[in-house]
Amino acid sequence: MSERLTCDLVVVGAGMVGAACALYAARAGLDVALVDRGPVAGGTTGAGEGNLLVSDKEPGPELDLALLSGRLWADLAEEFGEAFEYEAKGGVVVAATPEGLTALETFAAGQRAAGVEAVLVAADQLHTLEPHLAPGLPGAVHYPQDTQVMPALAAAHLVRASGARLLTGRTVTEVLRTANGAVRGVRTDRGDLHAPVVVNAAGTWGAEVAALAGVFLPVLPRRGFVLVTEPLPRRVRHKVYAADYVADVASDSAALGTSPVVEGTAAGPILIGASRERVGFDRSFSLPAVRALAAGATRLFPFLADVRALRTYLGFRPYMPDHLPAIGPDPRVPGLFHACGHEGAGIGLATGTGRLIAQVVAGRTPDLDLTPFRPDRFPKEAG
């Protein structure tokens, strides 16, 4: 039987961003329904490492959003305690050459001017921070504000705390609109959900939801693999990555790119990334990608050469041509809001995104200027 549910807004997508949108909208006094064709954190969120980073972002709107989100994550960590494995462990970005260290220092100086805590680490101090790092590295920058959560746990706790009506296993097939084109809800394969506001938080599938409302949003999948080792005593204290990771994140190349990213977890396994390539939604195993991850990790931490990798998993980051998410109202369709396209930063940027969406929907002034995130900023041929 077709179900008709009336609420203030429908959030499409129960990943981390959708969960945060539901939480902050509910706390703004709105009646929220959260709908997903799969389970909570069943897409990109469940394949993420849970990074909440400022270290990889240059000054600008994304860094502003990361700093706002970091403060909100810290507030949630106080509220939920250790429920979602929040770790304020910091990040260490390591240079491979003296020239690379100079570039890294310049990058960090710009970040400090924007409010980031970035501490230069000389070569003779590296092993105080990370005793098992490879010898001979010229230096690094330490970012105390980098943190981590267990993403699936965190998303589940945010959904539960929101009190939103959670409707999983329901595929959205249409964005319902009035005669004058405004949103009036969504149609699913199990009934209609009526609301004057729809939030597209579908992550890598955000382009599909936008198309259901008749608008173009150039979200594309960018595949990434993660290697998971056997459980170990804590031997990697921070999130540690090579300085070229920042360039890989900002790259527009569709080809395979890898740069070593290594971090321990509360449960013991070490997570090893990061790879990026645009191959559509191809879920095939890639031996070249995984080999490159292992080689990069052992260059940073030689002890990993003797550690077993138990498994690998992959996810699809929601890539946008200018590497900024779409956040805010879509002027092409009254009542349609977007909160997607965060690429590999969606876990970290989710809280700020959810708060901004809730503020605008509730008619309040948002904490940040949303102009750089406008959903209609792309020509139709973008991507």
mmCIF file of C-alpha atoms in Angstrom:
data_model
loop_
_atom_site.group_PDB
_atom_site.id
_atom_site.type_symbol
_atom_site.label_atom_id
_atom_site.label_comp_id
_atom_site.label_asym_id
_atom_site.label_seq_id
_atom_site.Cartn_x
_atom_site.Cartn_y
_atom_site.Cartn_z
ATOM 1 C CA MET A 1 0.000 0.000 0.000
ATOM 2 C CA SER A 2 1.296 3.454 -0.897
ATOM 3 C CA GLU A 3 2.302 5.489 2.130
ATOM 4 C CA ARG A 4 1.972 9.268 2.358
ATOM 5 C CA LEU A 5 4.134 10.814 5.042
ATOM 6 C CA THR A 6 4.101 14.554 5.674
ATOM 7 C CA CYS A 7 7.068 16.285 7.295
ATOM 8 C CA ASP A 8 9.095 19.505 7.095
ATOM 9 C CA LEU A 9 11.912 18.071 5.015
ATOM 10 C CA VAL A 10 13.098 14.838 3.447
ATOM 11 C CA VAL A 11 16.805 14.048 3.448
ATOM 12 C CA VAL A 12 17.783 11.648 0.662
ATOM 13 C CA GLY A 13 20.852 9.652 1.680
ATOM 14 C CA ALA A 14 21.676 8.108 5.056
ATOM 15 C CA GLY A 15 25.442 8.439 4.879
ATOM 16 C CA MET A 16 27.396 10.747 7.161
ATOM 17 C CA VAL A 17 26.321 13.954 5.439
ATOM 18 C CA GLY A 18 22.659 12.942 5.396
ATOM 19 C CA ALA A 19 22.867 11.926 9.054
ATOM 20 C CA ALA A 20 24.349 15.308 9.964
ATOM 21 C CA CYS A 21 21.692 17.140 7.942
ATOM 22 C CA ALA A 22 19.001 15.189 9.787
ATOM 23 C CA LEU A 23 20.576 15.897 13.177
ATOM 24 C CA TYR A 24 20.978 19.652 12.790
ATOM 25 C CA ALA A 25 17.617 20.086 11.041
ATOM 26 C CA ALA A 26 15.890 18.245 13.891
ATOM 27 C CA ARG A 27 17.733 20.382 16.427
ATOM 28 C CA ALA A 28 16.497 23.446 14.568
ATOM 29 C CA GLY A 29 12.957 22.276 15.318
ATOM 30 C CA LEU A 30 12.133 20.654 11.983
ATOM 31 C CA ASP A 31 10.295 17.369 11.456
ATOM 32 C CA VAL A 32 12.670 15.207 9.405
ATOM 33 C CA ALA A 33 12.384 12.028 7.346
ATOM 34 C CA LEU A 34 15.632 10.336 6.273
ATOM 35 C CA VAL A 35 15.340 7.962 3.323
ATOM 36 C CA ASP A 36 17.904 5.660 1.690
ATOM 37 C CA ARG A 37 17.714 2.743 -0.717
ATOM 38 C CA GLY A 38 20.203 0.878 1.498
ATOM 39 C CA PRO A 39 21.139 0.889 5.193
ATOM 40 C CA VAL A 40 22.660 3.716 7.207
ATOM 41 C CA ALA A 41 26.263 4.261 6.012
ATOM 42 C CA GLY A 42 25.752 1.692 3.274
ATOM 43 C CA GLY A 43 27.556 3.680 0.561
ATOM 44 C CA THR A 44 30.684 5.826 0.589
ATOM 45 C CA THR A 45 30.524 6.454 4.348
ATOM 46 C CA GLY A 46 30.858 2.770 5.159
ATOM 47 C CA ALA A 47 33.933 2.542 2.922
ATOM 48 C CA GLY A 48 35.663 5.554 4.460
ATOM 49 C CA GLU A 49 38.514 5.840 6.932
ATOM 50 C CA GLY A 50 36.750 8.400 9.120
ATOM 51 C CA ASN A 51 39.214 11.240 8.623
ATOM 52 C CA LEU A 52 38.384 14.718 9.939
ATOM 53 C CA LEU A 53 41.169 16.743 8.363
ATOM 54 C CA VAL A 54 42.381 20.309 8.038
ATOM 55 C CA SER A 55 45.919 19.359 6.997
ATOM 56 C CA ASP A 56 45.109 18.674 3.332
ATOM 57 C CA LYS A 57 43.119 21.842 2.652
ATOM 58 C CA GLU A 58 44.484 25.123 1.348
ATOM 59 C CA PRO A 59 43.037 28.429 2.597
ATOM 60 C CA GLY A 60 39.613 29.031 1.135
ATOM 61 C CA PRO A 61 36.000 27.932 1.500
ATOM 62 C CA GLU A 62 36.718 24.217 2.003
ATOM 63 C CA LEU A 63 39.178 24.929 4.810
ATOM 64 C CA ASP A 64 36.670 27.314 6.426
ATOM 65 C CA LEU A 65 34.104 24.516 6.288
ATOM 66 C CA ALA A 66 36.628 22.043 7.728
ATOM 67 C CA LEU A 67 37.409 24.318 10.671
ATOM 68 C CA LEU A 68 33.694 24.822 11.403
ATOM 69 C CA SER A 69 33.097 21.087 11.107
ATOM 70 C CA GLY A 70 36.019 20.285 13.386
ATOM 71 C CA ARG A 71 34.555 22.421 16.145
ATOM 72 C CA LEU A 72 31.186 20.737 15.742
ATOM 73 C CA TRP A 73 32.753 17.270 15.773
ATOM 74 C CA ALA A 74 34.531 18.136 19.009
ATOM 75 C CA ASP A 75 31.187 19.194 20.531
ATOM 76 C CA LEU A 76 29.594 15.925 19.416
ATOM 77 C CA ALA A 77 32.517 13.955 20.822
ATOM 78 C CA GLU A 78 31.858 15.506 24.230
ATOM 79 C CA GLU A 79 28.167 14.665 23.897
ATOM 80 C CA PHE A 80 28.589 11.059 22.756
ATOM 81 C CA GLY A 81 31.773 10.195 24.598
ATOM 82 C CA GLU A 82 33.664 7.315 23.002
ATOM 83 C CA ALA A 83 30.599 5.930 21.210
ATOM 84 C CA PHE A 84 31.975 6.553 17.714
ATOM 85 C CA GLU A 85 35.710 6.203 18.446
ATOM 86 C CA TYR A 86 36.576 9.885 18.141
ATOM 87 C CA GLU A 87 40.359 10.227 18.331
ATOM 88 C CA ALA A 88 42.054 13.619 18.520
ATOM 89 C CA LYS A 89 45.331 12.088 17.441
ATOM 90 C CA GLY A 90 46.579 14.721 15.000
ATOM 91 C CA GLY A 91 48.169 14.378 11.611
ATOM 92 C CA VAL A 92 51.776 14.371 10.413
ATOM 93 C CA VAL A 93 52.561 15.338 6.812
ATOM 94 C CA VAL A 94 56.021 14.114 5.844
ATOM 95 C CA ALA A 95 58.290 15.530 3.146
ATOM 96 C CA ALA A 96 60.463 13.165 1.105
ATOM 97 C CA THR A 97 63.026 15.761 -0.049
ATOM 98 C CA PRO A 98 64.390 19.130 1.192
ATOM 99 C CA GLU A 99 62.595 20.815 -1.700
ATOM 100 C CA GLY A 100 59.382 19.092 -0.693
ATOM 101 C CA LEU A 101 59.822 20.309 2.863
ATOM 102 C CA THR A 102 60.199 23.891 1.664
ATOM 103 C CA ALA A 103 56.963 23.616 -0.311
ATOM 104 C CA LEU A 104 55.254 22.035 2.682
ATOM 105 C CA GLU A 105 56.399 24.864 4.959
ATOM 106 C CA THR A 106 55.002 27.440 2.526
ATOM 107 C CA PHE A 107 51.678 25.589 2.369
ATOM 108 C CA ALA A 108 51.510 25.391 6.167
ATOM 109 C CA ALA A 109 52.244 29.101 6.539
ATOM 110 C CA GLY A 110 49.162 29.932 4.478
ATOM 111 C CA GLN A 111 47.078 27.556 6.573
ATOM 112 C CA ARG A 112 48.297 29.126 9.831
ATOM 113 C CA ALA A 113 47.144 32.516 8.559
ATOM 114 C CA ALA A 114 43.681 30.963 8.078
ATOM 115 C CA GLY A 115 43.488 29.593 11.634
ATOM 116 C CA VAL A 116 45.109 26.160 11.361
ATOM 117 C CA GLU A 117 47.587 24.960 13.944
ATOM 118 C CA ALA A 118 50.562 23.703 11.912
ATOM 119 C CA VAL A 119 53.844 22.957 13.677
ATOM 120 C CA LEU A 120 57.090 22.417 11.798
ATOM 121 C CA VAL A 121 58.904 19.228 12.829
ATOM 122 C CA ALA A 122 62.641 19.085 12.180
ATOM 123 C CA ALA A 123 64.278 15.886 10.969
ATOM 124 C CA ASP A 124 65.802 15.138 14.366
ATOM 125 C CA GLN A 125 62.384 15.421 16.033
ATOM 126 C CA LEU A 126 60.418 13.188 13.671
ATOM 127 C CA HIS A 127 60.983 10.005 15.637
ATOM 128 C CA THR A 128 59.752 11.643 18.819
ATOM 129 C CA LEU A 129 56.352 11.923 17.127
ATOM 130 C CA GLU A 130 56.517 8.671 15.155
ATOM 131 C CA PRO A 131 59.257 6.288 16.366
ATOM 132 C CA HIS A 132 58.807 3.821 13.492
ATOM 133 C CA LEU A 133 59.095 6.263 10.587
ATOM 134 C CA ALA A 134 61.733 5.549 7.954
ATOM 135 C CA PRO A 135 65.125 7.133 8.631
ATOM 136 C CA GLY A 136 66.518 10.003 6.590
ATOM 137 C CA LEU A 137 63.339 12.024 6.052
ATOM 138 C CA PRO A 138 64.010 15.798 6.028
ATOM 139 C CA GLY A 139 61.064 16.906 8.188
ATOM 140 C CA ALA A 140 57.324 17.247 8.482
ATOM 141 C CA VAL A 141 54.447 19.411 9.664
ATOM 142 C CA HIS A 142 52.336 18.319 12.623
ATOM 143 C CA TYR A 143 48.597 19.170 12.551
ATOM 144 C CA PRO A 144 47.067 18.692 16.028
ATOM 145 C CA GLN A 145 43.558 19.493 14.744
ATOM 146 C CA ASP A 146 43.374 16.391 12.531
ATOM 147 C CA THR A 147 41.095 13.806 14.145
ATOM 148 C CA GLN A 148 39.279 10.580 13.289
ATOM 149 C CA VAL A 149 36.007 8.760 13.908
ATOM 150 C CA MET A 150 34.696 5.303 13.068
ATOM 151 C CA PRO A 151 32.388 6.451 10.250
ATOM 152 C CA ALA A 152 29.641 3.819 10.311
ATOM 153 C CA LEU A 153 29.301 4.123 14.085
ATOM 154 C CA ALA A 154 29.282 7.909 13.948
ATOM 155 C CA ALA A 155 26.619 8.035 11.233
ATOM 156 C CA ALA A 156 24.411 5.617 13.162
ATOM 157 C CA HIS A 157 24.702 7.675 16.356
ATOM 158 C CA LEU A 158 23.892 10.924 14.548
ATOM 159 C CA VAL A 159 20.808 9.358 12.956
ATOM 160 C CA ARG A 160 19.619 8.012 16.293
ATOM 161 C CA ALA A 161 20.240 11.335 18.044
ATOM 162 C CA SER A 162 18.314 13.207 15.369
ATOM 163 C CA GLY A 163 15.078 11.372 16.105
ATOM 164 C CA ALA A 164 14.344 11.517 12.365
ATOM 165 C CA ARG A 165 11.989 8.971 10.862
ATOM 166 C CA LEU A 166 14.435 6.580 9.238
ATOM 167 C CA LEU A 167 13.141 4.920 6.076
ATOM 168 C CA THR A 168 15.745 2.520 4.691
ATOM 169 C CA GLY A 169 15.358 0.102 1.807
ATOM 170 C CA ARG A 170 13.402 2.700 -0.158
ATOM 171 C CA THR A 171 14.547 3.926 -3.538
ATOM 172 C CA VAL A 172 13.643 7.493 -4.477
ATOM 173 C CA THR A 173 12.220 7.405 -7.982
ATOM 174 C CA GLU A 174 11.007 10.996 -8.413
ATOM 175 C CA VAL A 175 11.227 14.422 -6.821
ATOM 176 C CA LEU A 176 7.640 15.577 -6.608
ATOM 177 C CA ARG A 177 6.917 19.154 -7.673
ATOM 178 C CA THR A 178 3.958 21.491 -7.645
ATOM 179 C CA ALA A 179 2.432 23.092 -10.730
ATOM 180 C CA ASN A 180 4.782 26.078 -10.330
ATOM 181 C CA GLY A 181 7.839 23.815 -10.074
ATOM 182 C CA ALA A 182 8.458 23.911 -6.326
ATOM 183 C CA VAL A 183 9.344 20.786 -4.375
ATOM 184 C CA ARG A 184 6.536 18.930 -2.631
ATOM 185 C CA GLY A 185 8.388 15.789 -1.602
ATOM 186 C CA VAL A 186 9.695 12.570 -3.137
ATOM 187 C CA ARG A 187 8.204 9.420 -4.580
ATOM 188 C CA THR A 188 9.749 6.124 -3.516
ATOM 189 C CA ASP A 189 9.134 2.547 -4.522
ATOM 190 C CA ARG A 190 7.199 2.211 -1.247
ATOM 191 C CA GLY A 191 5.139 5.376 -1.240
ATOM 192 C CA ASP A 192 5.294 9.165 -1.307
ATOM 193 C CA LEU A 193 6.927 11.429 1.267
ATOM 194 C CA HIS A 194 5.434 14.894 1.221
ATOM 195 C CA ALA A 195 7.516 17.885 2.317
ATOM 196 C CA PRO A 196 8.251 21.418 1.080
ATOM 197 C CA VAL A 197 12.023 20.760 1.281
ATOM 198 C CA VAL A 198 14.151 17.930 -0.131
ATOM 199 C CA VAL A 199 17.855 17.697 0.714
ATOM 200 C CA ASN A 200 20.006 15.791 -1.767
ATOM 201 C CA ALA A 201 22.621 14.125 0.459
ATOM 202 C CA ALA A 202 23.112 11.148 -1.845
ATOM 203 C CA GLY A 203 26.893 11.471 -2.024
ATOM 204 C CA THR A 204 28.376 9.821 -5.097
ATOM 205 C CA TRP A 205 24.849 9.324 -6.406
ATOM 206 C CA GLY A 206 23.963 13.013 -5.967
ATOM 207 C CA ALA A 207 23.844 13.578 -9.723
ATOM 208 C CA GLU A 208 21.106 10.965 -10.035
ATOM 209 C CA VAL A 209 18.944 12.582 -7.355
ATOM 210 C CA ALA A 210 19.498 16.018 -8.904
ATOM 211 C CA ALA A 211 18.394 14.636 -12.270
ATOM 212 C CA LEU A 212 15.159 13.372 -10.680
ATOM 213 C CA ALA A 213 14.416 17.039 -9.937
ATOM 214 C CA GLY A 214 15.354 18.057 -13.470
ATOM 215 C CA VAL A 215 18.669 19.757 -12.677
ATOM 216 C CA PHE A 216 22.296 19.091 -13.575
ATOM 217 C CA LEU A 217 24.915 18.441 -10.899
ATOM 218 C CA PRO A 218 28.261 17.011 -12.093
ATOM 219 C CA VAL A 219 29.000 14.497 -9.326
ATOM 220 C CA LEU A 220 31.181 11.630 -10.553
ATOM 221 C CA PRO A 221 32.521 8.541 -8.754
ATOM 222 C CA ARG A 222 36.242 8.462 -7.938
ATOM 223 C CA ARG A 223 37.283 4.979 -6.823
ATOM 224 C CA GLY A 224 39.652 4.454 -3.927
ATOM 225 C CA PHE A 225 41.085 1.372 -2.195
ATOM 226 C CA VAL A 226 42.107 0.904 1.428
ATOM 227 C CA LEU A 227 44.342 -1.853 2.778
ATOM 228 C CA VAL A 228 43.640 -3.188 6.274
ATOM 229 C CA THR A 229 46.378 -4.949 8.243
ATOM 230 C CA GLU A 230 46.183 -7.492 11.005
ATOM 231 C CA PRO A 231 45.540 -5.998 14.487
ATOM 232 C CA LEU A 232 48.713 -4.611 16.057
ATOM 233 C CA PRO A 233 49.789 -2.772 19.184
ATOM 234 C CA ARG A 234 49.703 0.969 18.473
ATOM 235 C CA ARG A 235 52.793 1.640 16.347
ATOM 236 C CA VAL A 236 51.442 4.494 14.231
ATOM 237 C CA ARG A 237 50.378 7.286 16.556
ATOM 238 C CA HIS A 238 49.010 9.856 14.096
ATOM 239 C CA LYS A 239 47.525 9.964 10.645
ATOM 240 C CA VAL A 240 50.744 10.045 8.636
ATOM 241 C CA TYR A 241 50.933 10.817 4.960
ATOM 242 C CA ALA A 242 53.364 11.980 2.320
ATOM 243 C CA ALA A 243 53.239 15.594 1.220
ATOM 244 C CA ASP A 244 52.253 14.622 -2.341
ATOM 245 C CA TYR A 245 48.884 13.426 -1.007
ATOM 246 C CA VAL A 246 47.650 17.038 -1.082
ATOM 247 C CA ALA A 247 48.454 17.293 -4.795
ATOM 248 C CA ASP A 248 46.704 13.981 -5.470
ATOM 249 C CA VAL A 249 43.547 15.195 -3.737
ATOM 250 C CA ALA A 250 43.516 18.330 -5.900
ATOM 251 C CA SER A 251 44.304 16.489 -9.135
ATOM 252 C CA ASP A 252 41.797 16.438 -11.981
ATOM 253 C CA SER A 253 43.315 13.340 -13.565
ATOM 254 C CA ALA A 254 41.069 10.351 -14.200
ATOM 255 C CA ALA A 255 44.083 8.006 -14.130
ATOM 256 C CA LEU A 256 45.229 6.026 -11.109
ATOM 257 C CA GLY A 257 47.037 8.145 -8.552
ATOM 258 C CA THR A 258 48.388 6.919 -5.221
ATOM 259 C CA SER A 259 50.173 8.522 -2.292
ATOM 260 C CA PRO A 260 50.930 6.860 1.050
ATOM 261 C CA VAL A 261 48.533 7.492 3.922
ATOM 262 C CA VAL A 262 48.993 5.386 7.058
ATOM 263 C CA GLU A 263 47.085 5.452 10.343
ATOM 264 C CA GLY A 264 46.339 3.232 13.284
ATOM 265 C CA THR A 265 42.865 2.581 14.661
ATOM 266 C CA ALA A 266 41.414 2.089 18.118
ATOM 267 C CA ALA A 267 40.717 -1.557 17.265
ATOM 268 C CA GLY A 268 44.332 -2.297 16.270
ATOM 269 C CA PRO A 269 44.451 -2.693 12.459
ATOM 270 C CA ILE A 270 46.399 -0.139 10.438
ATOM 271 C CA LEU A 271 44.599 1.478 7.502
ATOM 272 C CA ILE A 272 46.639 2.181 4.375
ATOM 273 C CA GLY A 273 45.552 4.462 1.538
ATOM 274 C CA ALA A 274 45.130 6.374 -0.634
ATOM 275 C CA SER A 275 44.308 5.714 -4.279
ATOM 276 C CA ARG A 276 42.165 7.716 -6.676
ATOM 277 C CA GLU A 277 40.913 6.951 -10.170
ATOM 278 C CA ARG A 278 37.820 7.726 -12.206
ATOM 279 C CA VAL A 279 36.541 4.423 -13.605
ATOM 280 C CA GLY A 280 32.826 4.893 -13.126
ATOM 281 C CA PHE A 281 31.242 2.502 -10.623
ATOM 282 C CA ASP A 282 33.608 -0.355 -11.510
ATOM 283 C CA ARG A 283 34.043 -2.412 -8.318
ATOM 284 C CA SER A 284 36.766 -4.671 -9.777
ATOM 285 C CA PHE A 285 39.817 -5.408 -7.674
ATOM 286 C CA SER A 286 42.890 -3.500 -8.891
ATOM 287 C CA LEU A 287 46.198 -5.196 -8.131
ATOM 288 C CA PRO A 288 48.265 -2.200 -9.395
ATOM 289 C CA ALA A 289 46.420 0.125 -7.012
ATOM 290 C CA VAL A 290 46.837 -2.153 -4.010
ATOM 291 C CA ARG A 291 50.508 -2.837 -4.772
ATOM 292 C CA ALA A 292 51.149 0.900 -4.992
ATOM 293 C CA LEU A 293 49.459 1.420 -1.615
ATOM 294 C CA ALA A 294 51.609 -1.253 0.030
ATOM 295 C CA ALA A 295 54.816 0.082 -1.517
ATOM 296 C CA GLY A 296 54.095 3.644 -0.438
ATOM 297 C CA ALA A 297 53.241 2.607 3.102
ATOM 298 C CA THR A 298 56.428 0.592 3.555
ATOM 299 C CA ARG A 299 58.484 3.556 2.341
ATOM 300 C CA LEU A 300 57.068 5.575 5.237
ATOM 301 C CA PHE A 301 57.041 2.744 7.782
ATOM 302 C CA PRO A 302 59.504 -0.048 6.903
ATOM 303 C CA PHE A 303 58.136 -2.371 9.635
ATOM 304 C CA LEU A 304 54.975 -2.794 7.550
ATOM 305 C CA ALA A 305 56.899 -4.999 5.123
ATOM 306 C CA ASP A 306 56.565 -7.802 7.689
ATOM 307 C CA VAL A 307 52.900 -7.142 8.548
ATOM 308 C CA ARG A 308 50.047 -9.100 6.966
ATOM 309 C CA ALA A 309 47.336 -7.287 5.061
ATOM 310 C CA LEU A 310 44.081 -9.058 5.917
ATOM 311 C CA ARG A 311 41.778 -7.433 3.429
ATOM 312 C CA THR A 312 41.154 -4.531 1.118
ATOM 313 C CA TYR A 313 37.983 -2.583 0.448
ATOM 314 C CA LEU A 314 36.933 0.131 -1.952
ATOM 315 C CA GLY A 315 34.589 3.075 -2.060
ATOM 316 C CA PHE A 316 33.552 5.801 -4.482
ATOM 317 C CA ARG A 317 34.297 9.385 -3.551
ATOM 318 C CA PRO A 318 31.806 11.948 -4.927
ATOM 319 C CA TYR A 319 34.130 13.950 -7.182
ATOM 320 C CA MET A 320 33.237 17.472 -8.346
ATOM 321 C CA PRO A 321 35.136 19.335 -11.098
ATOM 322 C CA ASP A 322 36.254 22.183 -8.819
ATOM 323 C CA HIS A 323 36.737 19.964 -5.730
ATOM 324 C CA LEU A 324 34.116 21.843 -3.719
ATOM 325 C CA PRO A 325 30.826 20.291 -2.579
ATOM 326 C CA ALA A 326 27.393 21.568 -3.521
ATOM 327 C CA ILE A 327 25.798 22.981 -0.377
ATOM 328 C CA GLY A 328 22.632 25.029 -0.127
ATOM 329 C CA PRO A 329 19.450 25.860 -2.018
ATOM 330 C CA ASP A 330 19.169 25.194 -5.728
ATOM 331 C CA PRO A 331 17.712 28.356 -7.327
ATOM 332 C CA ARG A 332 16.465 26.277 -10.248
ATOM 333 C CA VAL A 333 14.002 24.319 -8.107
ATOM 334 C CA PRO A 334 12.449 26.054 -5.083
ATOM 335 C CA GLY A 335 12.683 23.791 -2.044
ATOM 336 C CA LEU A 336 15.529 21.647 -3.394
ATOM 337 C CA PHE A 337 18.764 21.738 -1.385
ATOM 338 C CA HIS A 338 22.031 19.944 -2.078
ATOM 339 C CA ALA A 339 24.574 18.578 0.395
ATOM 340 C CA CYS A 340 26.843 16.348 -1.688
ATOM 341 C CA GLY A 341 30.033 16.221 -3.738
ATOM 342 C CA HIS A 342 32.512 16.355 -0.843
ATOM 343 C CA GLU A 343 34.886 13.889 -2.553
ATOM 344 C CA GLY A 344 37.094 12.223 0.102
ATOM 345 C CA ALA A 345 36.313 14.790 2.799
ATOM 346 C CA GLY A 346 32.641 14.032 3.411
ATOM 347 C CA ILE A 347 33.109 12.517 6.859
ATOM 348 C CA GLY A 348 35.061 15.507 8.101
ATOM 349 C CA LEU A 349 32.867 18.148 6.439
ATOM 350 C CA ALA A 350 29.532 16.533 7.310
ATOM 351 C CA THR A 351 28.826 18.387 10.540
ATOM 352 C CA GLY A 352 29.439 21.834 9.077
ATOM 353 C CA THR A 353 27.404 20.933 6.006
ATOM 354 C CA GLY A 354 24.489 19.712 8.117
ATOM 355 C CA ARG A 355 24.536 22.818 10.267
ATOM 356 C CA LEU A 356 24.615 25.154 7.242
ATOM 357 C CA ILE A 357 21.727 23.335 5.559
ATOM 358 C CA ALA A 358 19.651 23.477 8.750
ATOM 359 C CA GLN A 359 20.347 27.170 9.206
ATOM 360 C CA VAL A 360 19.259 28.089 5.686
ATOM 361 C CA VAL A 361 16.171 25.863 5.723
ATOM 362 C CA ALA A 362 15.135 27.407 9.040
ATOM 363 C CA GLY A 363 15.549 30.922 7.617
ATOM 364 C CA ARG A 364 18.655 31.795 9.615
ATOM 365 C CA THR A 365 21.914 33.341 8.463
ATOM 366 C CA PRO A 366 24.434 30.539 7.839
ATOM 367 C CA ASP A 367 27.771 30.496 9.620
ATOM 368 C CA LEU A 368 29.599 30.596 6.274
ATOM 369 C CA ASP A 369 28.972 32.270 2.932
ATOM 370 C CA LEU A 370 27.463 29.576 0.713
ATOM 371 C CA THR A 371 28.278 31.326 -2.578
ATOM 372 C CA PRO A 372 31.348 29.137 -3.365
ATOM 373 C CA PHE A 373 29.188 26.034 -2.882
ATOM 374 C CA ARG A 374 26.286 27.089 -5.134
ATOM 375 C CA PRO A 375 24.776 24.014 -6.821
ATOM 376 C CA ASP A 376 24.124 25.891 -10.064
ATOM 377 C CA ARG A 377 27.710 27.085 -10.575
ATOM 378 C CA PHE A 378 28.489 24.522 -13.276
ATOM 379 C CA PRO A 379 27.706 24.770 -16.988
ATOM 380 C CA LYS A 380 25.815 21.775 -18.339
ATOM 381 C CA GLU A 381 28.930 20.310 -19.969
ATOM 382 C CA ALA A 382 31.022 20.360 -16.740
ATOM 383 C CA GLY A 383 32.667 17.142 -15.585
#
